[in-house]
């Protein structure tokens, strides 16, 4: 008895004669993937044959060993950036199917991108040269990598945040500004102002050129923390008035207090941190406006002292000249005497 195998690909194989009832086998290799219907026929030594058996389905698959393809379309090799956060995008393909695309920067970990044939991923660059890698993986586990090298140059300019010096008479108020210079596209900032609360205190903080500030005023501790930010896509360029500060003089004539600024955060409207230098100011209690004779009160005697000085009947040494300059005109004259008299009778306020 011999057996003939029909392999379903146009080829047949026949075994040698074996005793009836003996198992016999043949091997076969198909040249391409596909589905084949295999059947067998028995023939005895006299040449009598059985019919073909029912077919057995055999499916041949060829392992996918073809790597996918991948390219980075943005950024381009050699590109330079001044912001750390960028989006990497590109395309990929495979002869069967893609499983995923991953991206990493330098020695960082792989991060899965959004999409496969068309993909993108946001990354953060480090200062200097950065190699960005992209890797495509197909459903068979085949991978392919590509890369580009870009440069991130952080802004080299250092912004300056400063508060102007201020002066006020005892119990008077004055307004000064916190200003930002050497910066473009302001976004947000938080600063802390420290001061001697026995000399000066903060009454209020109001908006400058940016959004309404949030202020935590603690006149007991002598600190005020201020935060302000823009709500637009782009922010203003310097000079930027960050906030207006109303100060109240609570100290005596001649007392001074530092207005010490500390920058906690500063960023542009894209969210990129900006290096900043703080320039502090000084608050001075100047004396009591209109108190020409320097006795701690403003009354008609002060108006008389100024009038006597103007006509030459009193020396400058008899007056506190800074207090006597009631109209803040820079000189002491008859107008100051009039201002003081009007203040005393209630027809003028400082």
Coordinates of C-alpha atoms in Angstrom, one line a residue:
X1 CA 0.0 0.0 0.0
X2 CA 1.2 3.5 -0.9
X3 CA -0.2 6.9 -0.2
X4 CA -0.4 9.9 -2.5
X5 CA -0.7 13.4 -1.0
X6 CA -2.1 16.3 -3.0
X7 CA -0.8 19.4 -1.3
X8 CA -3.3 21.8 -2.8
X9 CA -0.5 23.8 -4.6
X10 CA -0.4 21.7 -7.7
X11 CA 2.2 19.4 -6.2
X12 CA 1.8 15.8 -5.1
X13 CA 4.0 13.3 -3.1
X14 CA 3.8 9.5 -2.9
X15 CA 5.1 7.3 -0.2
X16 CA 6.8 3.9 -0.8
X17 CA 4.9 0.7 -0.4
X18 CA 4.1 -0.3 3.2
X19 CA 2.0 -3.0 4.7
X20 CA -1.7 -2.4 4.9
X21 CA -2.6 -0.7 8.1
X22 CA 0.8 0.8 8.5
X23 CA 1.0 4.6 9.1
X24 CA 3.0 6.5 6.5
X25 CA 3.8 10.2 6.2
X26 CA 5.3 12.8 3.8
X27 CA 6.6 16.3 4.4
X28 CA 6.0 19.4 2.2
X29 CA 7.0 23.0 2.1
X30 CA 4.7 25.6 0.6
X31 CA 6.5 28.4 -1.2
X32 CA 4.1 31.2 -0.2
X33 CA 1.5 32.1 2.4
X34 CA -2.0 31.1 1.9
X35 CA -4.8 28.6 2.6
X36 CA -4.3 25.1 1.0
X37 CA -6.6 22.1 0.9
X38 CA -4.7 18.8 1.4
X39 CA -6.1 15.4 0.6
X40 CA -4.7 11.8 0.3
X41 CA -5.4 8.7 -1.8
X42 CA -4.3 5.1 -1.1
X43 CA -3.2 2.7 -3.9
X44 CA -2.5 -1.0 -3.4
X45 CA 0.2 -3.1 -5.0
X46 CA -2.3 -4.2 -7.7
X47 CA -2.9 -0.6 -8.7
X48 CA -6.3 -0.3 -7.2
X49 CA -6.9 3.1 -5.7
X50 CA -9.3 4.7 -3.2
X51 CA -10.8 7.9 -4.0
X52 CA -9.4 11.2 -2.7
X53 CA -10.1 11.7 1.0
X54 CA -11.9 14.7 2.3
X55 CA -9.6 17.7 2.3
X56 CA -7.8 19.1 5.3
X57 CA -7.4 22.9 5.4
X58 CA -3.8 24.1 6.0
X59 CA -3.1 27.9 6.5
X60 CA 0.4 29.0 5.9
X61 CA 1.5 32.4 7.4
X62 CA 4.8 34.0 6.7
X63 CA 6.3 36.0 9.7
X64 CA 6.3 39.8 9.2
X65 CA 10.0 40.7 9.4
X66 CA 9.6 44.0 7.6
X67 CA 10.4 47.1 9.7
X68 CA 8.0 50.0 9.6
X69 CA 9.1 53.4 8.3
X70 CA 9.0 56.7 10.3
X71 CA 10.0 60.3 9.7
X72 CA 10.0 63.5 11.8
X73 CA 8.5 66.4 9.9
X74 CA 8.8 69.0 12.7
X75 CA 11.1 70.2 14.0
X76 CA 13.7 70.0 11.4
X77 CA 17.3 68.9 12.0
X78 CA 19.4 71.8 13.3
X79 CA 16.5 74.0 14.3
X80 CA 16.9 76.4 17.2
X81 CA 14.3 77.3 19.8
X82 CA 14.0 80.0 22.5
X83 CA 11.1 78.2 24.2
X84 CA 11.5 74.9 26.0
X85 CA 8.1 73.4 25.2
X86 CA 7.7 72.3 21.6
X87 CA 5.6 69.8 19.6
X88 CA 7.2 67.0 17.6
X89 CA 5.2 65.6 14.7
X90 CA 5.7 63.2 11.8
X91 CA 4.4 60.3 9.8
X92 CA 4.9 56.5 9.9
X93 CA 3.8 53.5 7.8
X94 CA 4.0 49.6 7.8
X95 CA 3.4 46.8 5.3
X96 CA 0.9 45.2 7.7
X97 CA -0.2 47.5 10.5
X98 CA 1.3 49.9 13.0
X99 CA 0.9 49.4 16.7
X100 CA 2.3 52.7 18.2
X101 CA 4.7 55.6 17.8
X102 CA 6.9 56.7 20.7
X103 CA 9.0 59.8 21.2
X104 CA 11.8 60.7 23.7
X105 CA 14.4 63.5 24.1
X106 CA 18.0 62.5 24.8
X107 CA 18.2 59.8 27.5
X108 CA 14.7 60.3 28.6
X109 CA 12.0 57.6 28.7
X110 CA 9.9 56.8 25.6
X111 CA 6.5 58.5 25.6
X112 CA 3.6 57.3 23.4
X113 CA 2.6 59.8 20.7
X114 CA -0.9 60.7 19.7
X115 CA -1.7 58.9 16.4
X116 CA 0.4 56.5 14.3
X117 CA 0.4 57.1 10.6
X118 CA 0.2 60.8 11.4
X119 CA 1.5 61.5 14.9
X120 CA 2.5 64.2 17.4
X121 CA 3.9 64.6 20.9
X122 CA 4.7 67.6 23.1
X123 CA 8.2 67.5 24.7
X124 CA 10.3 69.8 26.8
X125 CA 13.8 70.6 25.7
X126 CA 16.8 71.1 28.0
X127 CA 19.2 74.1 27.5
X128 CA 21.6 73.4 24.7
X129 CA 21.7 70.6 22.2
X130 CA 18.8 68.1 22.2
X131 CA 18.4 64.9 20.2
X132 CA 14.8 64.0 19.7
X133 CA 14.1 60.3 18.9
X134 CA 10.9 58.8 17.3
X135 CA 10.2 55.1 17.1
X136 CA 7.5 53.2 15.2
X137 CA 6.5 49.7 16.3
X138 CA 4.3 47.4 14.1
X139 CA 1.9 44.7 15.2
X140 CA 4.6 42.1 14.8
X141 CA 7.0 43.9 17.1
X142 CA 9.3 45.2 14.3
X143 CA 10.6 48.7 15.1
X144 CA 12.3 51.6 13.3
X145 CA 13.8 54.7 14.8
X146 CA 14.7 58.2 13.5
X147 CA 16.0 61.3 15.1
X148 CA 16.7 65.0 14.7
X149 CA 19.0 67.3 16.7
X150 CA 17.8 70.8 17.8
X151 CA 19.1 73.5 20.1
X152 CA 17.3 75.3 22.9
X153 CA 18.7 78.7 23.8
X154 CA 16.9 80.1 26.8
X155 CA 16.4 83.8 26.9
X156 CA 19.6 85.4 28.1
X157 CA 18.0 88.7 29.2
X158 CA 17.3 89.1 32.9
X159 CA 14.1 91.1 33.7
X160 CA 14.3 93.7 36.4
X161 CA 11.4 94.1 38.9
X162 CA 11.7 97.3 41.0
X163 CA 9.7 99.4 43.4
X164 CA 10.1 103.1 43.4
X165 CA 11.2 105.1 46.5
X166 CA 8.3 106.8 48.2
X167 CA 7.9 109.6 50.7
X168 CA 5.0 110.8 52.8
X169 CA 4.2 112.9 55.9
X170 CA 3.1 111.2 59.1
X171 CA -0.4 109.8 58.7
X172 CA -0.4 110.6 55.0
X173 CA -0.6 108.2 52.1
X174 CA 1.3 108.0 48.9
X175 CA 1.3 105.7 45.9
X176 CA 4.3 104.0 44.3
X177 CA 4.6 101.4 41.6
X178 CA 6.2 98.0 41.1
X179 CA 7.6 98.0 37.6
X180 CA 9.0 95.3 35.3
X181 CA 11.7 96.2 32.8
X182 CA 13.8 94.3 30.2
X183 CA 11.0 91.8 29.5
X184 CA 8.8 91.0 26.5
X185 CA 5.4 89.2 26.5
X186 CA 4.7 89.4 30.2
X187 CA 2.6 86.6 31.5
X188 CA 2.5 86.2 35.3
X189 CA 4.5 87.0 38.4
X190 CA 4.4 86.7 42.1
X191 CA 6.4 89.0 44.3
X192 CA 6.7 89.6 48.0
X193 CA 7.2 93.1 49.5
X194 CA 8.7 93.4 53.0
X195 CA 8.8 96.6 55.1
X196 CA 9.0 97.9 58.6
X197 CA 5.4 98.1 59.7
X198 CA 6.2 100.6 62.5
X199 CA 7.2 103.1 59.8
X200 CA 5.0 102.3 56.8
X201 CA 2.0 100.0 56.1
X202 CA 0.2 99.1 52.9
X203 CA -3.4 100.3 52.5
X204 CA -4.2 98.7 49.1
X205 CA -2.8 97.1 45.9
X206 CA -4.4 98.0 42.6
X207 CA -4.0 97.0 39.0
X208 CA -1.3 98.4 36.8
X209 CA -0.9 97.3 33.2
X210 CA -1.8 93.7 33.8
X211 CA -4.7 91.9 35.4
X212 CA -6.2 92.8 38.8
X213 CA -3.7 91.6 41.3
X214 CA -4.3 89.3 44.2
X215 CA -2.7 90.7 47.4
X216 CA -2.1 89.1 50.8
X217 CA -1.5 92.2 53.0
X218 CA -0.1 91.4 56.4
X219 CA 0.9 94.7 58.1
X220 CA 1.5 92.9 61.4
X221 CA 4.3 90.9 59.9
X222 CA 5.3 93.6 57.4
X223 CA 4.9 91.5 54.3
X224 CA 2.6 91.6 51.3
X225 CA 2.5 89.0 48.6
X226 CA 1.2 90.1 45.2
X227 CA 0.2 87.9 42.2
X228 CA -0.9 89.2 38.8
X229 CA -1.2 87.7 35.4
X230 CA -2.6 88.5 31.9
X231 CA -5.6 86.7 30.6
X232 CA -4.7 87.2 26.9
X233 CA -2.7 85.1 24.5
X234 CA 0.1 87.6 24.5
X235 CA 1.3 90.0 27.2
X236 CA 2.7 93.5 27.3
X237 CA 6.3 94.4 26.8
X238 CA 8.3 96.4 29.3
X239 CA 8.1 98.8 30.9
X240 CA 5.2 97.1 32.6
X241 CA 3.5 98.6 35.7
X242 CA 2.9 95.4 37.7
X243 CA 0.9 97.0 40.5
X244 CA 0.2 100.3 42.2
X245 CA 0.9 100.3 46.0
X246 CA -0.8 102.8 48.3
X247 CA 1.5 103.3 51.4
X248 CA 0.5 104.8 54.7
X249 CA 3.1 106.6 56.8
X250 CA 2.8 105.4 60.4
X251 CA 6.2 106.4 61.7
X252 CA 7.6 109.7 62.9
X253 CA 9.2 112.4 60.9
X254 CA 12.6 111.2 59.5
X255 CA 11.8 107.5 59.9
X256 CA 12.7 105.2 57.0
X257 CA 11.9 101.7 56.0
X258 CA 13.4 99.5 53.2
X259 CA 10.8 98.4 50.6
X260 CA 12.4 95.0 49.9
X261 CA 11.2 93.1 46.9
X262 CA 11.6 89.3 46.4
X263 CA 10.6 87.7 43.1
X264 CA 9.0 84.3 43.6
X265 CA 7.9 83.6 40.0
X266 CA 8.1 85.4 36.7
X267 CA 6.9 83.9 33.4
X268 CA 6.0 85.1 29.9
X269 CA 2.6 84.6 28.4
X270 CA 3.8 81.2 26.9
X271 CA 4.5 80.0 30.4
X272 CA 8.2 80.0 30.0
X273 CA 10.0 81.0 33.3
X274 CA 12.0 84.3 33.1
X275 CA 15.0 85.1 35.3
X276 CA 14.5 88.3 37.2
X277 CA 16.5 90.6 39.4
X278 CA 14.7 92.5 42.2
X279 CA 15.5 96.2 42.9
X280 CA 14.2 97.4 46.3
X281 CA 13.2 100.9 47.3
X282 CA 13.1 103.1 50.5
X283 CA 10.1 104.7 52.2
X284 CA 10.8 107.9 54.1
X285 CA 8.5 109.7 56.5
X286 CA 9.1 113.3 55.5
X287 CA 7.5 115.3 58.3
X288 CA 4.1 116.8 58.7
X289 CA 3.0 118.7 55.7
X290 CA 2.2 122.3 56.6
X291 CA 3.8 122.1 60.1
X292 CA 6.1 125.0 59.4
X293 CA 7.1 125.5 63.1
X294 CA 7.6 121.8 63.6
X295 CA 5.4 121.5 66.7
X296 CA 3.5 118.4 65.5
X297 CA 0.2 120.2 64.5
X298 CA -0.9 122.3 61.6
X299 CA -2.6 125.5 62.6
X300 CA -2.7 129.2 61.8
X301 CA 0.6 129.7 63.5
X302 CA 2.3 127.8 60.7
X303 CA 0.7 130.0 58.1
X304 CA 2.0 133.1 60.0
X305 CA 5.5 131.6 60.3
X306 CA 5.6 131.1 56.5
X307 CA 4.2 134.6 55.8
X308 CA 6.8 136.1 58.2
X309 CA 9.6 134.2 56.4
X310 CA 8.4 135.4 53.0
X311 CA 8.5 139.1 54.0
X312 CA 11.9 138.6 55.7
X313 CA 10.7 138.8 59.3
X314 CA 11.8 135.3 60.1
X315 CA 14.9 133.2 59.3
X316 CA 14.8 129.9 57.5
X317 CA 16.3 128.3 60.6
X318 CA 13.1 129.0 62.4
X319 CA 11.1 126.8 60.0
X320 CA 11.0 123.2 58.9
X321 CA 11.4 124.1 55.3
X322 CA 10.2 120.7 54.0
X323 CA 7.0 121.0 56.0
X324 CA 6.6 124.6 55.1
X325 CA 6.5 123.8 51.3
X326 CA 2.8 123.0 51.6
X327 CA 2.0 123.1 47.9
X328 CA 5.1 120.9 47.2
X329 CA 6.3 123.5 44.7
X330 CA 9.9 123.1 45.7
X331 CA 10.2 126.6 47.3
X332 CA 8.5 128.3 50.3
X333 CA 6.5 131.4 49.3
X334 CA 3.2 133.2 49.9
X335 CA 1.3 130.4 48.2
X336 CA 2.4 128.0 50.9
X337 CA 1.1 130.4 53.6
X338 CA -2.2 130.5 51.7
X339 CA -2.4 126.7 51.3
X340 CA -1.8 126.2 55.1
X341 CA -4.4 128.8 56.0
X342 CA -6.9 127.1 53.7
X343 CA -6.1 123.7 55.2
X344 CA -6.6 125.1 58.7
X345 CA -10.1 126.5 57.9
X346 CA -11.1 123.3 56.1
X347 CA -11.3 124.6 52.5
X348 CA -8.3 122.5 51.4
X349 CA -7.1 119.0 51.9
X350 CA -3.6 117.6 51.2

